[in-house]
Structures are given as C-alpha cells and as structure tokens.
Amino acid sequence: MLIAKVIGTVVATRKNSNLIGSKFMIVETLPVMGETQRLVAVDQAGAGIEDLVLVALGSAARMQSGSENSSTDAAIVGIIDNPEEIFIK
Amino acid sequence: MLIAKVIGTVVATRKNSNLIGSKFMIVETLPVMGETQRLVAVDQAGAGIEDLVLVALGSAARMQSGSENSSTDAAIVGIIDNPEEIFIK
Amino acid sequence: MLIAKVIGTVVATRKNSNLIGSKFMIVETLPVMGETQRLVAVDQAGAGIEDLVLVALGSAARMQSGSENSSTDAAIVGIIDNPEEIFIK
Amino acid sequence: MLIAKVIGTVVATRKNSNLIGSKFMIVETLPVMGETQRLVAVDQAGAGIEDLVLVALGSAARMQSGSENSSTDAAIVGIIDNPEEIFIK
Amino acid sequence: MLIAKVIGTVVATRKNSNLIGSKFMIVETLPVMGETQRLVAVDQAGAGIEDLVLVALGSAARMQSGSENSSTDAAIVGIIDNPEEIFIK
C-alpha cells in the first residue's frame, strides 16, 4: 500500500453503473515514501480531505464487501490518525 | 484511477475476437496528476475527444458488464463534466 | 494498452509447458506514447516484424481463448494497419 | 519479489474490516536492487524492524492462507537471515 | 515478459508455507530492453546463474502447475539458449 494524503475530490456524473455511489478522492503520496504521485482512489474507509490514508492498488481495491465488481483500481482502505503514528527508524 | 484527457483514437481491424466492437481511445493523463503518460483505453462510458475521464487499469478494466473476457488492461470508466469539478485543496 | 512496434523475436526452447506453441515477439512502444520501453509479448493476433500493434499487459494477456493458463503477462491483441490510423488531436 | 529492509511501522485504527489484525510494515528496497522505493506491506512472515525481507506485490500478497480477501497489495512473504545470503555474481 | 539474466540467488529460511521448495533467483533485465532493473523471481524452468531467461510478472507467475497458490509475483518461465537467439531488427 501507499501512504498518501487526501488532497481533493472529483465528481463523474456519467460512469460505469458499478461505480454509482463511489466517492472519488484525489490522493497524493507522502514525500517520505519517495517520489510523490497523485491518483484517484475510491474511499472505503470514510476518509476526508487532509486525512493520511493507506491506498491499495489493483485487485486489492475490490476486496471490500460490496466492491467486488467495481471498476476501480485504487481504494482508500485505512486511515492513519496522525503523522506521528508513522514510525520510521 | 487516472484523470486523463481523451486525445485521439486508434483503429485495429485485426484483433482478438473479444475486442470486436470495442472503441479504442488514446488518453493522456493531466499534468496536475504528475508526469503525463499516454495509453490506449477501451471506452465504457461514452467518452468523446477532449473529454476529461477516469481511466481504470488492470483487471478493473474488465468489471463492466460484457467486458469480463475482453483482452484489455485499460478502460474509460467515468466522464468528468468539466475541469472545475476537479477540486484540489 | 500500449501502442508498439514489433521489432524482433526471441526463442526459448526450454519453457513452461503452458507456453509451448507461443510466439514471443519483442515490441517497442512508439515515441508518441511517451518514454519508449521494450518487452516480450505473446502474439495472439498474427503480427509480423514492423507491424504496429496493441499490447495488453497483466491478466488481460490471458483473456484470448486458449491462453487462459499461459504464463504470460503481455500479449499482442490487435494490429493497426498503418500509422495514419492513429489519430491524435 | 523485491528485496527490502523493514524500516518502520504504521498504525491505522480505522480500516477495512478485512485488514483487522494485519501488521503494517514500512519497507524500503535495497540499493543493490536498483532505485530505492518505500511502501507499506502486510507482514505474513513474522518480520521485525531491520529484517531483510522478500516483498510480493499485487494479488500475490493474498495467497497466504487467511489473507485471500484482504485489501492489501503488498506482503512480506519471507525473511532473509542476513545480507551475506544474498549472492550476486 | 522481460528478458533478463540470472545474476544471483537468495535464501529465505522463514517464509510463507506456499513458497517452500521455491528457488529464488535474482535477475537483471538486459540493457537492450531499456533501463535495467533487478528483482527476485521464482524459477519454474530450471534456470542457472548467467542464463538468459524470460521473466513473467504478476499473476502470470502463478500459472505453472503447482504454483497456483504461491506467494510470488515473478517467475522465470523460459530459458533462452544464447544471446544470438534474440533477434532485433
């Protein structure tokens, strides 16, 4: 998974029917994880703007109950309470 | 998913039988998402040239009903109405 | 998918039994698609040297009938007749 | 797989239910493997800080018994006893 | 697939039970394929040090009979007899 910050949202009115009800969040990986990258992830953990989150890519984004047939390749699967909880030796 | 703009099309007369009827769009990721990249995605959302779209990669491109056995690794799964709908804090 | 040119072939006498009969083509992505990359793809569309092709990666390379259990992560799934058919706005 | 060193941990109180009980480790690939990258992997092998480990990505991270439905795309699947066991000609 | 050279081995005594008996090879992609990268692949083709091999990534690494539930994301699936068999126009 990637550690990222939720920095935005995007709305797509027309979309695959299996994405109806999905909340699209724009996330940006933390510099501490290496070169930053941005992508759109479906929220599965109740995240909000500026939350630090765990983002799972690929088929891992469809493991959550109810998302098995979702046309998504990225999901927010966990929320980190604050930066201090990231321990790096 | 990636946020990208539809910039072109490509036609392949000879192709896997499971791709017959697929519309191949060339998409380019938006600069706001990081280094731009171009790829070919199958349209599942009715996109047109210059549309801003959500592109799903990998097996997520085969979640849409009817595409389960398609030889594709990329699909347009949603259409963003206009750039203003992309909110970045 | 990637748009690539078939630039070579490679022969592997010893290989997984599920790859017997596969034709390994070396493909190079077109500069118009971004940084060029080379990889080995199994031909599923009858491609030849210098053909412009669509290359699918990951599990998409195993959607074609008969390839479901093949140890491949890349396949040529379509052939573009000529460069003029690639329309980029 | 990647060869990486466990350099940290991260705690996510709120997360997908299929991740409850998972131990999130921050790993960094060894320079000998190329450009270093950091990511978060679920520990499946009993790893600790500073251990050298094998990290599997994608659906391979859900092959271990009990992890089949886990929302993870990365797992520590093996532990290397010491750097001397890495033989490079 | 990637064309790579087997350059080393690594031993992991503690590992997922589905990896017991697997032979971990360190492979390095050939310069002719682009920027070199190193990774660890499970040998499925009987490769040895300095062999040129085809490496499959992702779920393709688990197509070989007996490897279906293996925690690996990379496998050596074929052996190229010598560099001269790599034809590039």
Coordinates of N, CA and C in Angstrom, one line a residue, chain D residues 2 5 7 14-15 20 23-24 32 36 38 40 54 56 62 69 71 79-80 89:
Chain D
L2 N 10.5 -8.2 -4.4 CA 11.6 -7.2 -4.1 C 12.3 -7.6 -2.8
K5 N 14.2 -3.8 3.2 CA 14.5 -3.8 4.6 C 13.3 -3.2 5.3
I7 N 11.8 -0.9 7.7 CA 12.3 0.4 8.3 C 11.3 1.0 9.2
R14 N -8.8 3.0 11.9 CA -10.0 2.8 11.1 C -9.5 2.2 9.8
K15 N -10.0 1.1 9.4 CA -9.6 0.4 8.2 C -10.6 -0.6 7.8
I20 N -8.3 -6.1 9.7 CA -8.2 -6.1 11.2 C -7.2 -7.3 11.5
K23 N -0.6 -6.4 10.4 CA 0.5 -5.6 10.9 C 1.1 -4.9 9.7
F24 N 1.1 -3.6 9.7 CA 1.6 -2.8 8.5 C 3.0 -2.4 8.7
V32 N 21.0 -2.3 -3.8 CA 21.5 -3.3 -4.7 C 20.4 -3.7 -5.8
T36 N 15.8 2.9 -4.9 CA 15.1 2.5 -3.7 C 13.6 3.1 -3.8
R38 N 9.9 3.0 -1.2 CA 9.2 2.6 0.0 C 7.8 2.3 -0.2
V40 N 4.2 0.2 2.0 CA 3.6 -0.5 3.2 C 3.2 -1.9 2.8
L54 N 11.6 -10.5 1.7 CA 11.0 -10.6 0.4 C 9.6 -10.1 0.4
A56 N 6.2 -9.4 -1.8 CA 5.4 -9.7 -3.0 C 4.3 -8.7 -3.2
R62 N -2.1 -11.9 -1.5 CA -3.3 -12.5 -0.9 C -3.3 -14.0 -1.1
N69 N -9.0 -12.5 1.2 CA -9.9 -11.4 1.0 C -9.4 -10.1 1.6
S71 N -7.6 -6.5 1.9 CA -7.5 -5.3 1.0 C -6.0 -4.9 0.9
I79 N 11.7 -14.0 5.0 CA 12.7 -13.3 5.8 C 14.1 -13.8 5.4
I80 N 15.0 -13.0 5.0 CA 16.4 -13.4 4.7 C 17.2 -13.2 6.0
K89 N 26.5 -12.6 -8.5 CA 27.7 -12.9 -9.2 C 28.5 -11.7 -9.6

